[in-house]
């Protein structure tokens, strides 16, 4: 796997590439999310740099990643942690996690590889999802506790 300087444009582009490939293949809707959410602009990623790094990342993965099925790749957790460690600025980590979430949500389904990437990024960078996304978190309604052995009967 290539080495890029910490917090560099290339390191950020590789995180985007990682998110694009987290489900094992490049999906058209995820690529479209880059433009729809203006991710390249928000991450200060020139199109040429992103395209070059995606190609380099794919070449590196062909050399190092497991491929259980033709056309699919499987990412190693140690590799994911290594790539996440290339982003150390807290501000860049927030931007990167926002981009990861936007990309993996683009096709409307979250597979295990994508869920692992989001979880690993949150854990590695010490971030909470609500702080980097526009998800509204509401307080739970207070319900009366259920006591074991006690049956509650509804009145007719």
Coordinates of C-alpha atoms in Angstrom, one line a residue:
X1 CA 0.0 0.0 0.0
X2 CA 1.3 3.4 -0.9
X3 CA 2.2 5.9 1.7
X4 CA 0.8 9.5 1.6
X5 CA 1.7 12.3 3.9
X6 CA -0.6 12.7 7.0
X7 CA -3.6 14.9 6.4
X8 CA -2.7 15.3 2.7
X9 CA -5.1 15.6 -0.2
X10 CA -4.0 12.2 -1.3
X11 CA -4.7 10.7 2.1
X12 CA -8.2 12.2 2.1
X13 CA -8.8 11.0 -1.5
X14 CA -7.9 7.5 -0.4
X15 CA -10.5 7.7 2.4
X16 CA -13.1 8.6 -0.2
X17 CA -11.9 5.7 -2.4
X18 CA -12.1 3.4 0.7
X19 CA -15.7 4.5 1.2
X20 CA -16.5 3.9 -2.4
X21 CA -15.2 0.4 -2.3
X22 CA -16.2 -0.6 1.3
X23 CA -19.1 -2.8 0.0
X24 CA -16.6 -4.7 -2.2
X25 CA -17.4 -3.0 -5.6
X26 CA -17.7 0.5 -7.1
X27 CA -21.3 1.5 -7.3
X28 CA -22.7 4.1 -9.7
X29 CA -24.9 5.8 -7.1
X30 CA -22.0 6.2 -4.7
X31 CA -19.9 7.9 -7.4
X32 CA -22.9 10.2 -8.1
X33 CA -23.0 11.0 -4.4
X34 CA -19.6 12.7 -4.8
X35 CA -21.2 15.4 -7.0
X36 CA -24.7 15.5 -5.4
X37 CA -23.3 16.2 -1.9
X38 CA -20.4 18.3 -3.3
X39 CA -18.0 16.1 -1.5
X40 CA -15.0 16.9 -3.6
X41 CA -15.5 20.6 -3.0
X42 CA -16.1 20.1 0.7
X43 CA -12.9 18.1 1.0
X44 CA -10.8 20.3 -1.3
X45 CA -10.2 17.4 -3.7
X46 CA -9.3 18.2 -7.3
X47 CA -11.0 15.8 -9.7
X48 CA -7.6 14.7 -11.1
X49 CA -6.2 13.9 -7.7
X50 CA -9.2 11.9 -6.7
X51 CA -9.2 10.0 -9.9
X52 CA -5.5 9.2 -9.7
X53 CA -5.7 8.1 -6.0
X54 CA -8.8 5.9 -6.7
X55 CA -6.8 4.1 -9.5
X56 CA -3.7 3.8 -7.2
X57 CA -5.9 2.5 -4.4
X58 CA -7.5 -0.1 -6.7
X59 CA -4.1 -1.2 -7.9
X60 CA -2.8 -1.5 -4.3
X61 CA -5.9 -3.5 -3.3
X62 CA -5.3 -5.9 -6.2
X63 CA -1.9 -6.6 -4.7
X64 CA -3.0 -6.9 -1.0
X65 CA -6.7 -7.4 -0.4
X66 CA -8.7 -10.7 -0.3
X67 CA -10.9 -11.3 -3.2
X68 CA -13.5 -14.0 -2.2
X69 CA -15.5 -13.5 -5.5
X70 CA -14.5 -12.2 -8.9
X71 CA -15.0 -8.5 -9.1
X72 CA -15.3 -8.2 -5.3
X73 CA -12.7 -7.2 -2.7
X74 CA -12.7 -7.7 1.1
X75 CA -10.9 -5.1 3.3
X76 CA -8.8 -6.1 6.2
X77 CA -9.5 -4.3 9.5
X78 CA -5.8 -3.5 10.1
X79 CA -5.6 -2.0 6.6
X80 CA -8.7 0.1 7.3
X81 CA -7.2 1.4 10.6
X82 CA -3.9 2.1 8.8
X83 CA -5.7 4.2 6.2
X84 CA -7.8 6.0 8.8
X85 CA -4.6 6.9 10.7
X86 CA -3.5 9.0 7.8
X87 CA -6.1 11.6 8.7
X88 CA -5.1 13.0 12.1
X89 CA -6.6 16.6 12.1
X90 CA -9.9 16.6 14.0
X91 CA -11.4 18.9 11.5
X92 CA -10.4 16.7 8.6
X93 CA -11.6 13.6 10.4
X94 CA -15.1 15.2 10.8
X95 CA -15.2 16.1 7.1
X96 CA -14.0 12.6 6.2
X97 CA -16.6 10.8 8.3
X98 CA -19.3 13.0 6.8
X99 CA -18.1 12.0 3.3
X100 CA -18.0 8.3 4.3
X101 CA -21.6 8.4 5.6
X102 CA -22.8 10.3 2.5
X103 CA -21.1 7.8 0.2
X104 CA -22.2 4.6 1.9
X105 CA -25.8 5.8 2.2
X106 CA -26.0 6.7 -1.5
X107 CA -27.5 3.4 -2.6
X108 CA -30.0 3.2 0.2
X109 CA -28.5 0.1 1.8
X110 CA -25.7 -0.4 4.3
X111 CA -23.8 -3.7 3.9
X112 CA -21.5 -5.1 6.5
X113 CA -18.3 -3.7 4.9
X114 CA -19.8 -0.2 4.9
X115 CA -21.1 -0.5 8.5
X116 CA -17.6 -1.7 9.6
X117 CA -16.0 1.3 7.9
X118 CA -18.3 3.8 9.6
X119 CA -17.9 2.1 12.9
X120 CA -14.1 1.9 12.6
X121 CA -13.8 5.6 11.6
X122 CA -16.0 6.7 14.5
X123 CA -14.0 4.5 17.0
X124 CA -10.6 5.4 15.6
X125 CA -11.3 9.1 15.5
X126 CA -13.4 9.3 18.6
X127 CA -16.4 10.9 16.7
X128 CA -20.1 10.5 17.2
X129 CA -22.3 10.3 14.1
X130 CA -24.7 13.0 15.2
X131 CA -21.8 15.6 15.3
X132 CA -21.0 15.1 11.6
X133 CA -24.3 14.4 10.0
X134 CA -27.7 16.1 9.8
X135 CA -29.4 13.3 11.6
X136 CA -31.9 14.6 14.1
X137 CA -31.7 12.6 17.4
X138 CA -34.8 12.9 19.6
X139 CA -35.2 12.0 23.2
X140 CA -36.9 8.7 23.9
X141 CA -40.4 8.8 25.4
X142 CA -40.6 7.6 28.9
X143 CA -42.3 4.3 29.2
X144 CA -43.3 2.5 32.4
X145 CA -40.9 -0.3 33.1
X146 CA -41.9 -3.9 32.7
X147 CA -41.4 -5.9 35.9
X148 CA -40.5 -9.6 35.2
X149 CA -43.3 -11.9 36.3
X150 CA -45.9 -9.2 36.3
X151 CA -48.5 -9.3 33.6
X152 CA -50.1 -6.1 32.4
X153 CA -53.7 -6.4 31.3
X154 CA -55.3 -3.9 29.0
X155 CA -58.7 -2.7 30.1
X156 CA -61.6 -3.4 27.6

